[in-house]
Amino acid sequence: MKTLEDLKRIREEAQQTLKIRLDTGTTITVGMGTCGIAAGARDTMRAILDELAGRDIDAHVATVGCIGMCAREPLVDIQQANQPRVTYGNVLPAMVPRLIEEHLIRGAVIEEWVVGRIEPAVQG
């Protein structure tokens, strides 16, 4: 990067990439409070990013702080358009391939790992 135009071009590319990711309709959120990090959330996050990249799945991955279920960390939320927001607990890196395969690809919630679910708002 040598000029202001280079910086503007990089910013526009980053904004476009972010827009594409947000437009996928899939958001995966990982709890990264100190309790989550202590429970291994960083490794879980890396495993999610690696699994998505390896399968060429485009999803928006975000982090959030503690939500008060420290004993269930690492927590991972998956939210897809018009689907319930599902929170999975105690998600270790070894569990991530199954989570991506079953939830994102097949659309099947892994009930034995679920700690919470929020139904989408009804538009009226």
Backbone as CSV, one residue per row, in Angstrom:
resi,resn,N_x,N_y,N_z,CA_x,CA_y,CA_z,C_x,C_y,C_z
1,MET,0.850,-1.164,0.000,0.000,0.000,0.000,0.894,1.225,0.000
2,LYS,0.679,2.044,-1.036,1.545,3.207,-1.166,0.774,4.522,-1.259
3,THR,-0.510,4.422,-1.585,-1.258,5.666,-1.780,-2.581,5.616,-1.022
4,LEU,-3.211,6.769,-0.945,-4.525,6.859,-0.321,-5.543,6.050,-1.127
5,GLU,-5.379,5.999,-2.441,-6.286,5.215,-3.280,-6.161,3.715,-2.959
6,ASP,-4.935,3.264,-2.680,-4.744,1.857,-2.286,-5.524,1.563,-1.004
7,LEU,-5.438,2.472,-0.044,-6.146,2.300,1.217,-7.657,2.280,0.991
8,LYS,-8.170,3.175,0.135,-9.608,3.203,-0.166,-10.050,1.912,-0.841
9,ARG,-9.222,1.404,-1.761,-9.551,0.161,-2.463,-9.611,-1.011,-1.471
10,ILE,-8.648,-1.073,-0.553,-8.632,-2.144,0.455,-9.871,-2.044,1.335
11,ARG,-10.248,-0.832,1.727,-11.443,-0.647,2.551,-12.698,-1.093,1.812
12,GLU,-12.822,-0.710,0.552,-13.984,-1.121,-0.241,-14.051,-2.640,-0.399
13,GLU,-12.906,-3.277,-0.606,-12.885,-4.740,-0.720,-13.304,-5.396,0.595
14,ALA,-12.813,-4.852,1.708,-13.171,-5.406,3.021,-14.658,-5.219,3.289
15,GLN,-15.206,-4.068,2.934,-16.639,-3.821,3.132,-17.471,-4.764,2.277
16,GLN,-17.042,-5.012,1.047,-17.772,-5.923,0.162,-17.731,-7.351,0.711
17,THR,-16.569,-7.769,1.197,-16.443,-9.106,1.776,-17.344,-9.248,2.986
18,LEU,-17.367,-8.227,3.851,-18.230,-8.257,5.029,-19.693,-8.300,4.616
19,LYS,-20.077,-7.517,3.616,-21.466,-7.508,3.148,-21.857,-8.887,2.624
20,ILE,-20.983,-9.509,1.862,-21.282,-10.841,1.332,-21.477,-11.822,2.477
21,ARG,-20.612,-11.754,3.483,-20.737,-12.672,4.618,-22.019,-12.439,5.397
22,LEU,-22.398,-11.179,5.584,-23.621,-10.885,6.325,-24.855,-11.288,5.532
23,ASP,-24.747,-11.251,4.199,-25.881,-11.592,3.349,-26.132,-13.089,3.244
24,THR,-25.251,-13.923,3.784,-25.430,-15.369,3.671,-26.633,-15.843,4.465
25,GLY,-27.024,-15.093,5.483,-28.146,-15.513,6.304,-27.747,-16.449,7.414
26,THR,-26.480,-16.780,7.516,-26.014,-17.659,8.580,-25.011,-16.908,9.442
27,THR,-25.308,-16.877,10.735,-24.385,-16.274,11.687,-24.054,-17.303,12.761
28,ILE,-22.774,-17.473,13.000,-22.298,-18.352,14.071,-21.604,-17.455,15.085
29,THR,-22.068,-17.527,16.326,-21.519,-16.683,17.372,-20.878,-17.567,18.433
30,VAL,-19.667,-17.207,18.810,-18.921,-17.968,19.818,-18.741,-17.094,21.053
31,GLY,-19.086,-17.624,22.211,-18.902,-16.913,23.471,-17.421,-16.808,23.795
32,MET,-16.923,-15.571,23.843,-15.498,-15.364,24.090,-15.257,-14.507,25.326
33,GLY,-16.127,-14.636,26.327,-15.837,-14.012,27.608,-14.667,-14.760,28.249
34,THR,-14.197,-14.270,29.378,-13.066,-14.943,30.022,-13.407,-16.384,30.379
35,CYS,-14.672,-16.628,30.748,-15.083,-17.999,31.061,-15.033,-18.884,29.821
36,GLY,-15.447,-18.339,28.670,-15.400,-19.088,27.424,-13.970,-19.373,26.992
37,ILE,-13.144,-18.359,27.087,-11.731,-18.535,26.711,-11.074,-19.570,27.618
38,ALA,-11.372,-19.498,28.910,-10.797,-20.469,29.849,-11.258,-21.893,29.543
39,ALA,-12.455,-22.022,28.988,-12.999,-23.340,28.659,-12.570,-23.826,27.270
40,GLY,-11.832,-22.984,26.531,-11.333,-23.417,25.229,-12.031,-22.815,24.031
41,ALA,-12.720,-21.694,24.206,-13.480,-21.086,23.109,-12.597,-20.664,21.939
42,ARG,-11.365,-20.275,22.218,-10.485,-19.887,21.095,-10.238,-21.076,20.174
43,ASP,-9.981,-22.240,20.753,-9.763,-23.441,19.925,-11.038,-23.823,19.181
44,THR,-12.170,-23.670,19.842,-13.456,-23.955,19.185,-13.676,-22.999,18.025
45,MET,-13.389,-21.730,18.241,-13.536,-20.726,17.173,-12.630,-21.067,16.001
46,ARG,-11.393,-21.408,16.270,-10.471,-21.782,15.182,-10.991,-23.004,14.433
47,ALA,-11.504,-23.976,15.174,-12.030,-25.186,14.534,-13.216,-24.842,13.634
48,ILE,-14.062,-23.924,14.073,-15.211,-23.504,13.255,-14.728,-22.819,11.978
49,LEU,-13.799,-21.887,12.121,-13.282,-21.173,10.948,-12.601,-22.143,9.979
50,ASP,-11.829,-23.092,10.515,-11.151,-24.080,9.653,-12.165,-24.974,8.945
51,GLU,-13.196,-25.400,9.674,-14.210,-26.284,9.082,-14.989,-25.551,7.985
52,LEU,-15.340,-24.306,8.236,-16.057,-23.527,7.222,-15.188,-23.326,5.987
53,ALA,-13.922,-22.999,6.212,-13.010,-22.796,5.079,-12.803,-24.097,4.316
54,GLY,-12.626,-25.199,5.030,-12.395,-26.489,4.391,-13.575,-26.967,3.564
55,ARG,-14.766,-26.574,3.957,-15.975,-26.980,3.234,-16.476,-25.882,2.301
56,ASP,-15.743,-24.766,2.275,-16.106,-23.615,1.432,-17.523,-23.134,1.752
57,ILE,-17.811,-23.022,3.038,-19.104,-22.516,3.504,-18.929,-21.065,3.902
58,ASP,-19.796,-20.212,3.380,-19.727,-18.795,3.695,-20.715,-18.492,4.811
59,ALA,-20.207,-18.108,5.953,-21.050,-17.754,7.093,-20.383,-16.604,7.832
60,HIS,-21.200,-15.815,8.480,-20.681,-14.723,9.301,-20.363,-15.305,10.679
61,VAL,-19.116,-15.192,11.102,-18.697,-15.701,12.408,-18.390,-14.505,13.293
62,ALA,-19.018,-14.483,14.457,-18.862,-13.360,15.377,-18.540,-13.869,16.774
63,THR,-18.128,-12.965,17.624,-17.873,-13.316,19.014,-18.753,-12.464,19.919
64,VAL,-18.969,-12.959,21.117,-19.745,-12.241,22.116,-19.110,-12.530,23.472
65,GLY,-19.365,-11.689,24.439,-18.836,-11.907,25.780,-19.674,-12.932,26.530
66,CYS,-19.504,-12.977,27.818,-20.216,-13.937,28.668,-21.718,-13.652,28.665
67,ILE,-22.513,-14.718,28.559,-23.968,-14.554,28.639,-24.523,-15.195,29.908
68,GLY,-23.653,-15.592,30.798,-24.091,-16.071,32.097,-24.264,-17.577,32.226
69,MET,-23.850,-18.327,31.240,-23.914,-19.794,31.352,-22.489,-20.351,31.325
70,CYS,-21.674,-19.852,32.247,-20.246,-20.164,32.244,-19.979,-21.665,32.302
71,ALA,-20.817,-22.401,33.012,-20.606,-23.846,33.145,-20.821,-24.591,31.835
72,ARG,-21.460,-23.929,30.852,-21.737,-24.569,29.551,-20.798,-24.094,28.445
73,GLU,-19.810,-23.291,28.799,-18.836,-22.819,27.808,-17.958,-23.961,27.330
74,PRO,-17.451,-23.867,26.123,-17.715,-22.897,25.078,-19.129,-23.018,24.508
75,LEU,-19.772,-21.857,24.374,-21.106,-21.767,23.798,-21.016,-21.316,22.346
76,VAL,-21.819,-21.933,21.501,-21.854,-21.577,20.085,-23.315,-21.417,19.678
77,ASP,-23.645,-20.246,19.154,-24.986,-19.989,18.606,-24.936,-20.143,17.096
78,ILE,-25.954,-20.757,16.554,-26.109,-20.791,15.098,-27.466,-20.222,14.775
79,GLN,-27.451,-19.205,13.915,-28.694,-18.567,13.501,-28.722,-18.496,11.985
80,GLN,-29.773,-19.059,11.411,-29.971,-19.019,9.969,-31.305,-18.342,9.706
81,ALA,-31.419,-17.748,8.541,-32.620,-16.989,8.191,-33.875,-17.824,8.406
82,ASN,-34.841,-17.246,9.110,-36.150,-17.862,9.369,-36.071,-19.187,10.117
83,GLN,-34.975,-19.442,10.787,-34.817,-20.650,11.598,-34.594,-20.229,13.043
84,PRO,-34.890,-21.105,14.006,-34.612,-20.750,15.394,-33.114,-20.525,15.615
85,ARG,-32.814,-19.602,16.514,-31.424,-19.420,16.935,-31.155,-20.507,17.958
86,VAL,-30.172,-21.344,17.690,-29.887,-22.498,18.539,-28.548,-22.281,19.234
87,THR,-28.530,-22.471,20.547,-27.300,-22.352,21.315,-26.848,-23.739,21.732
88,TYR,-25.623,-24.064,21.370,-25.016,-25.333,21.765,-24.016,-25.074,22.876
89,GLY,-23.942,-26.011,23.840,-23.029,-25.857,24.965,-21.928,-26.890,24.979
90,ASN,-20.843,-26.517,25.664,-19.669,-27.382,25.824,-19.145,-27.857,24.470
91,VAL,-19.077,-26.935,23.521,-18.656,-27.280,22.161,-17.123,-27.284,22.090
92,LEU,-16.571,-28.467,22.001,-15.125,-28.630,21.885,-14.752,-28.738,20.406
93,PRO,-13.497,-28.462,20.069,-13.090,-28.504,18.656,-13.436,-29.824,17.962
94,ALA,-13.326,-30.932,18.650,-13.620,-32.231,18.025,-15.093,-32.362,17.629
95,MET,-15.965,-31.558,18.231,-17.398,-31.615,17.941,-17.778,-30.768,16.714
96,VAL,-16.899,-29.898,16.310,-17.229,-28.922,15.270,-17.569,-29.566,13.918
97,PRO,-16.810,-30.540,13.427,-17.195,-31.119,12.120,-18.623,-31.667,12.110
98,ARG,-19.023,-32.347,13.191,-20.401,-32.859,13.251,-21.408,-31.715,13.310
99,LEU,-21.081,-30.678,14.074,-21.974,-29.523,14.189,-22.197,-28.867,12.827
100,ILE,-21.125,-28.669,12.091,-21.253,-28.041,10.765,-22.011,-28.968,9.814
101,GLU,-21.653,-30.240,9.814,-22.286,-31.201,8.908,-23.792,-31.311,9.174
102,GLU,-24.142,-31.527,10.433,-25.555,-31.781,10.729,-26.395,-30.506,10.735
103,HIS,-25.897,-29.459,11.381,-26.733,-28.262,11.505,-26.722,-27.425,10.226
104,LEU,-25.546,-27.086,9.734,-25.484,-26.186,8.578,-25.794,-26.882,7.265
105,ILE,-25.294,-28.073,7.082,-25.449,-28.726,5.782,-26.765,-29.494,5.701
106,ARG,-27.071,-30.289,6.745,-28.295,-31.087,6.693,-29.511,-30.381,7.289
107,GLY,-29.281,-29.324,8.062,-30.387,-28.602,8.684,-30.996,-29.330,9.862
108,ALA,-30.234,-30.221,10.478,-30.718,-31.006,11.620,-30.047,-30.524,12.905
109,VAL,-30.854,-30.100,13.859,-30.336,-29.660,15.150,-29.864,-30.885,15.938
110,ILE,-28.711,-30.777,16.586,-28.180,-31.865,17.412,-28.745,-31.661,18.819
111,GLU,-29.882,-32.282,19.064,-30.656,-32.007,20.285,-29.875,-32.250,21.573
112,GLU,-29.042,-33.272,21.611,-28.341,-33.585,22.866,-27.292,-32.536,23.235
113,TRP,-26.943,-31.635,22.349,-25.966,-30.580,22.651,-26.637,-29.229,22.888
114,VAL,-27.938,-29.120,22.654,-28.642,-27.835,22.730,-28.830,-27.409,24.190
115,VAL,-28.537,-26.123,24.464,-28.812,-25.553,25.778,-29.885,-24.475,25.710
116,GLY,-30.226,-24.044,24.516,-31.265,-23.032,24.369,-31.644,-22.830,22.923
117,ARG,-32.829,-22.261,22.750,-33.335,-22.039,21.394,-34.259,-20.829,21.442
118,ILE,-34.139,-19.961,20.455,-35.016,-18.798,20.348,-35.661,-18.852,18.980
119,GLU,-36.980,-18.866,18.963,-37.710,-18.908,17.697,-37.628,-17.546,17.016
120,PRO,-37.613,-17.520,15.685,-37.573,-16.228,14.986,-38.844,-15.432,15.239
121,ALA,-38.716,-14.119,15.239,-39.875,-13.245,15.444,-40.843,-13.403,14.283
122,VAL,-42.124,-13.385,14.612,-43.157,-13.492,13.595,-43.484,-12.083,13.120
123,GLN,-43.416,-11.877,11.814,-43.741,-10.576,11.235,-45.244,-10.480,11.060
124,GLY,-45.870,-9.413,11.459,-47.300,-9.326,11.331,-47.822,-8.064,10.847
